[in-house]
Amino acid sequence: MSLALGPKQLQLFALCLCLVPLAINADLSFLFGNITLFNVNFKTPTLLGRSLTVKSNVHIDNSVDPNIQEDSHLNTYSLIKKYGYPAENHTVTTDDGYVLTLHRIARPGATPVLLVHGLLDSSATWVMMGPNKGLGYLLYEQGYDVWMANVRGNTYSRKHIKYTHLHAKYWDFTFHEMGVYDIPKTIDYVLNKTGFPQLHYIGHSQGTVVFWIMGSERPEYMDKIICMQALAPVAYLKHCKSPVVNFLAEFHASVSIVLKLIGVHEFLPKNEFIVMFNQLICDETTITKEICSNVIFLTTGFDKSQLNETMLPVVVGHAPAGASTKQMQHFGQVRRSGDFRQFDYGWLRNHWRYNSITPPAYKLENVKAKVALYYSQNDWLAQPTDVEALHRRLPNVVSHSLVDYPEFNHLDFIWGVDARELLWDRMLQSMRSYDTDNNIDTSN
């Protein structure tokens, strides 16, 4: 089958193709005018002239450390357990029926800290780089009781009391519902379980977005926060450089229609084929190592010097971890509007839902908890100009720090080789100062 497409149609179809379930037996050729741009065979994809046969018995290159191979398949609980730390699984059910998994590196009696992951990520992000390299382990070693959230729709939170993840209704959410339901319920659970009146909050990327929304819509929860440490904080996307987010903003209406037509409700589904295919590309060979680096960082920016490329098989074993299409569309809308506001359903449905033809902006003035902002120059999603706009709107920013390394990027905040020296130590010092203010002992 051949398709003759213009430039914009080609871009749109290419994006949608990435979202189509991959169990397809077909050959497609893409034509631009009279030129064949590339051929796709779903059984044997061709990359840089090399045919990669996708079979169920594909293995990562044998030169990869067996520990890395194993870690790419272990879940968060098993990773923590493997390296000798006290691991726990907990379950939280939200008021609208989503069943969330919460992971813990348990230090009973110590100050709780809640870590909330970013877009297309999971709790694994805080530990998958291993001891001495993962922020989750570092916080535990510093005396904290570490809790790691998983928002609805990701690998560990795909259950609902009424729907399965195969139902379209299950995926009818965006990051708005995470801020209104998931995070408040998780905070209540942690405080109830530990007996503490407050906790530290560390959010990365979307983990900051949901915090601002919680503050806007559930301001009473600000009293339960010792201090919010915002890594790569996202709210405004007016100067966003991410090609993925910018594409969703540019083709918002068209993407909406096409994705509904082809029945895709989950964006970038995490399944065995994708995991196998990513690991096949991200082995230790010189050629494919370069390809993998660029693919992973297409959305967020890329800083080769801070990426531990040896760990790429582990990274792609755990990410992408799932998100809803509506959630991704919402990011595109924020970029397109230049404002941080609720989901845009179109003027008629907006009027019905919001009593306004435009979605209401989030009330950042309600985010009254102490907030520390950490951002970087090379972050495609959280551009310094947009972070400064956020800073001006938040009423209680206690510090804002530009990372002293020009190439530091969006994912370096959690995976960067030098993240501890460039960022984490400063953040820990800030946390300690507020522990003293709250008379909470974390020395045990």
mmCIF file of N, CA, C and O in Angstrom, residues 129 132-134 297 303 305-308 408-422 424:
data_model
loop_
_atom_site.group_PDB
_atom_site.id
_atom_site.type_symbol
_atom_site.label_atom_id
_atom_site.label_comp_id
_atom_site.label_asym_id
_atom_site.label_seq_id
_atom_site.Cartn_x
_atom_site.Cartn_y
_atom_site.Cartn_z
ATOM 1 N N MET A 129 18.628 3.808 38.457
ATOM 2 C CA MET A 129 20.058 4.013 38.212
ATOM 3 C C MET A 129 20.936 3.301 39.240
ATOM 4 O O MET A 129 22.149 3.251 39.093
ATOM 5 N N ASN A 132 23.604 4.796 45.174
ATOM 6 C CA ASN A 132 24.586 5.880 44.987
ATOM 7 C C ASN A 132 24.303 6.729 43.749
ATOM 8 O O ASN A 132 24.981 7.724 43.512
ATOM 9 N N LYS A 133 23.313 6.332 42.950
ATOM 10 C CA LYS A 133 22.990 7.083 41.736
ATOM 11 C C LYS A 133 21.518 7.475 41.668
ATOM 12 O O LYS A 133 21.164 8.408 40.957
ATOM 13 N N GLY A 134 20.667 6.759 42.385
ATOM 14 C CA GLY A 134 19.235 7.046 42.382
ATOM 15 C C GLY A 134 18.858 7.958 43.537
ATOM 16 O O GLY A 134 19.305 7.748 44.678
ATOM 17 N N PHE A 297 15.456 11.225 24.077
ATOM 18 C CA PHE A 297 15.470 12.622 24.494
ATOM 19 C C PHE A 297 14.807 13.567 23.492
ATOM 20 O O PHE A 297 14.925 14.787 23.610
ATOM 21 N N ASP A 303 21.422 15.868 26.534
ATOM 22 C CA ASP A 303 22.729 16.257 27.055
ATOM 23 C C ASP A 303 23.570 14.995 27.180
ATOM 24 O O ASP A 303 23.514 14.279 28.176
ATOM 25 N N SER A 305 26.653 14.389 27.682
ATOM 26 C CA SER A 305 27.683 14.294 28.707
ATOM 27 C C SER A 305 27.135 13.864 30.069
ATOM 28 O O SER A 305 27.872 13.332 30.900
ATOM 29 N N GLN A 306 25.825 14.103 30.324
ATOM 30 C CA GLN A 306 25.239 13.734 31.607
ATOM 31 C C GLN A 306 24.491 12.398 31.559
ATOM 32 O O GLN A 306 23.968 11.947 32.576
ATOM 33 N N LEU A 307 24.463 11.768 30.390
ATOM 34 C CA LEU A 307 23.757 10.504 30.239
ATOM 35 C C LEU A 307 24.700 9.327 30.443
ATOM 36 O O LEU A 307 25.717 9.211 29.761
ATOM 37 N N ASN A 308 24.368 8.457 31.380
ATOM 38 C CA ASN A 308 25.100 7.206 31.558
ATOM 39 C C ASN A 308 24.561 6.214 30.529
ATOM 40 O O ASN A 308 23.584 5.511 30.765
ATOM 41 N N PHE A 408 22.737 21.135 31.055
ATOM 42 C CA PHE A 408 21.863 20.322 31.912
ATOM 43 C C PHE A 408 20.449 20.328 31.335
ATOM 44 O O PHE A 408 19.885 21.370 31.039
ATOM 45 N N ASN A 409 19.859 19.125 31.201
ATOM 46 C CA ASN A 409 18.579 19.037 30.515
ATOM 47 C C ASN A 409 17.484 18.427 31.384
ATOM 48 O O ASN A 409 17.718 18.097 32.543
ATOM 49 N N HIS A 410 16.299 18.298 30.819
ATOM 50 C CA HIS A 410 15.094 17.945 31.574
ATOM 51 C C HIS A 410 15.246 16.642 32.371
ATOM 52 O O HIS A 410 14.780 16.549 33.513
ATOM 53 N N LEU A 411 15.854 15.641 31.781
ATOM 54 C CA LEU A 411 15.994 14.356 32.457
ATOM 55 C C LEU A 411 17.249 14.253 33.303
ATOM 56 O O LEU A 411 17.373 13.341 34.128
ATOM 57 N N ASP A 412 18.167 15.186 33.141
ATOM 58 C CA ASP A 412 19.364 15.190 33.981
ATOM 59 C C ASP A 412 19.022 15.441 35.441
ATOM 60 O O ASP A 412 19.791 15.081 36.336
ATOM 61 N N PHE A 413 17.865 16.071 35.708
ATOM 62 C CA PHE A 413 17.449 16.336 37.082
ATOM 63 C C PHE A 413 17.281 15.041 37.882
ATOM 64 O O PHE A 413 17.412 15.042 39.101
ATOM 65 N N ILE A 414 16.996 13.936 37.188
ATOM 66 C CA ILE A 414 16.822 12.661 37.890
ATOM 67 C C ILE A 414 17.838 11.603 37.464
ATOM 68 O O ILE A 414 18.157 10.708 38.235
ATOM 69 N N TRP A 415 18.370 11.697 36.239
ATOM 70 C CA TRP A 415 19.294 10.680 35.733
ATOM 71 C C TRP A 415 20.714 11.188 35.498
ATOM 72 O O TRP A 415 21.594 10.420 35.137
ATOM 73 N N GLY A 416 20.954 12.465 35.661
ATOM 74 C CA GLY A 416 22.247 13.041 35.316
ATOM 75 C C GLY A 416 23.396 12.451 36.115
ATOM 76 O O GLY A 416 23.285 12.230 37.328
ATOM 77 N N VAL A 417 24.503 12.203 35.442
ATOM 78 C CA VAL A 417 25.694 11.629 36.086
ATOM 79 C C VAL A 417 26.152 12.509 37.250
ATOM 80 O O VAL A 417 26.564 12.007 38.301
ATOM 81 N N ASP A 418 26.091 13.820 37.083
ATOM 82 C CA ASP A 418 26.556 14.751 38.114
ATOM 83 C C ASP A 418 25.407 15.450 38.825
ATOM 84 O O ASP A 418 25.584 16.537 39.391
ATOM 85 N N ALA A 419 24.235 14.834 38.823
ATOM 86 C CA ALA A 419 23.056 15.476 39.410
ATOM 87 C C ALA A 419 23.242 15.768 40.896
ATOM 88 O O ALA A 419 22.790 16.810 41.388
ATOM 89 N N ARG A 420 23.933 14.886 41.601
ATOM 90 C CA ARG A 420 24.094 15.113 43.045
ATOM 91 C C ARG A 420 24.918 16.370 43.307
ATOM 92 O O ARG A 420 24.524 17.221 44.120
ATOM 93 N N GLU A 421 26.048 16.492 42.628
ATOM 94 C CA GLU A 421 26.930 17.636 42.850
ATOM 95 C C GLU A 421 26.295 18.937 42.355
ATOM 96 O O GLU A 421 26.424 19.987 42.984
ATOM 97 N N LEU A 422 25.610 18.872 41.212
ATOM 98 C CA LEU A 422 25.053 20.076 40.607
ATOM 99 C C LEU A 422 23.734 20.524 41.230
ATOM 100 O O LEU A 422 23.370 21.694 41.144
ATOM 101 N N TRP A 424 21.319 17.944 43.714
ATOM 102 C CA TRP A 424 20.704 17.243 44.827
ATOM 103 C C TRP A 424 21.236 17.681 46.185
ATOM 104 O O TRP A 424 20.473 17.793 47.148
#
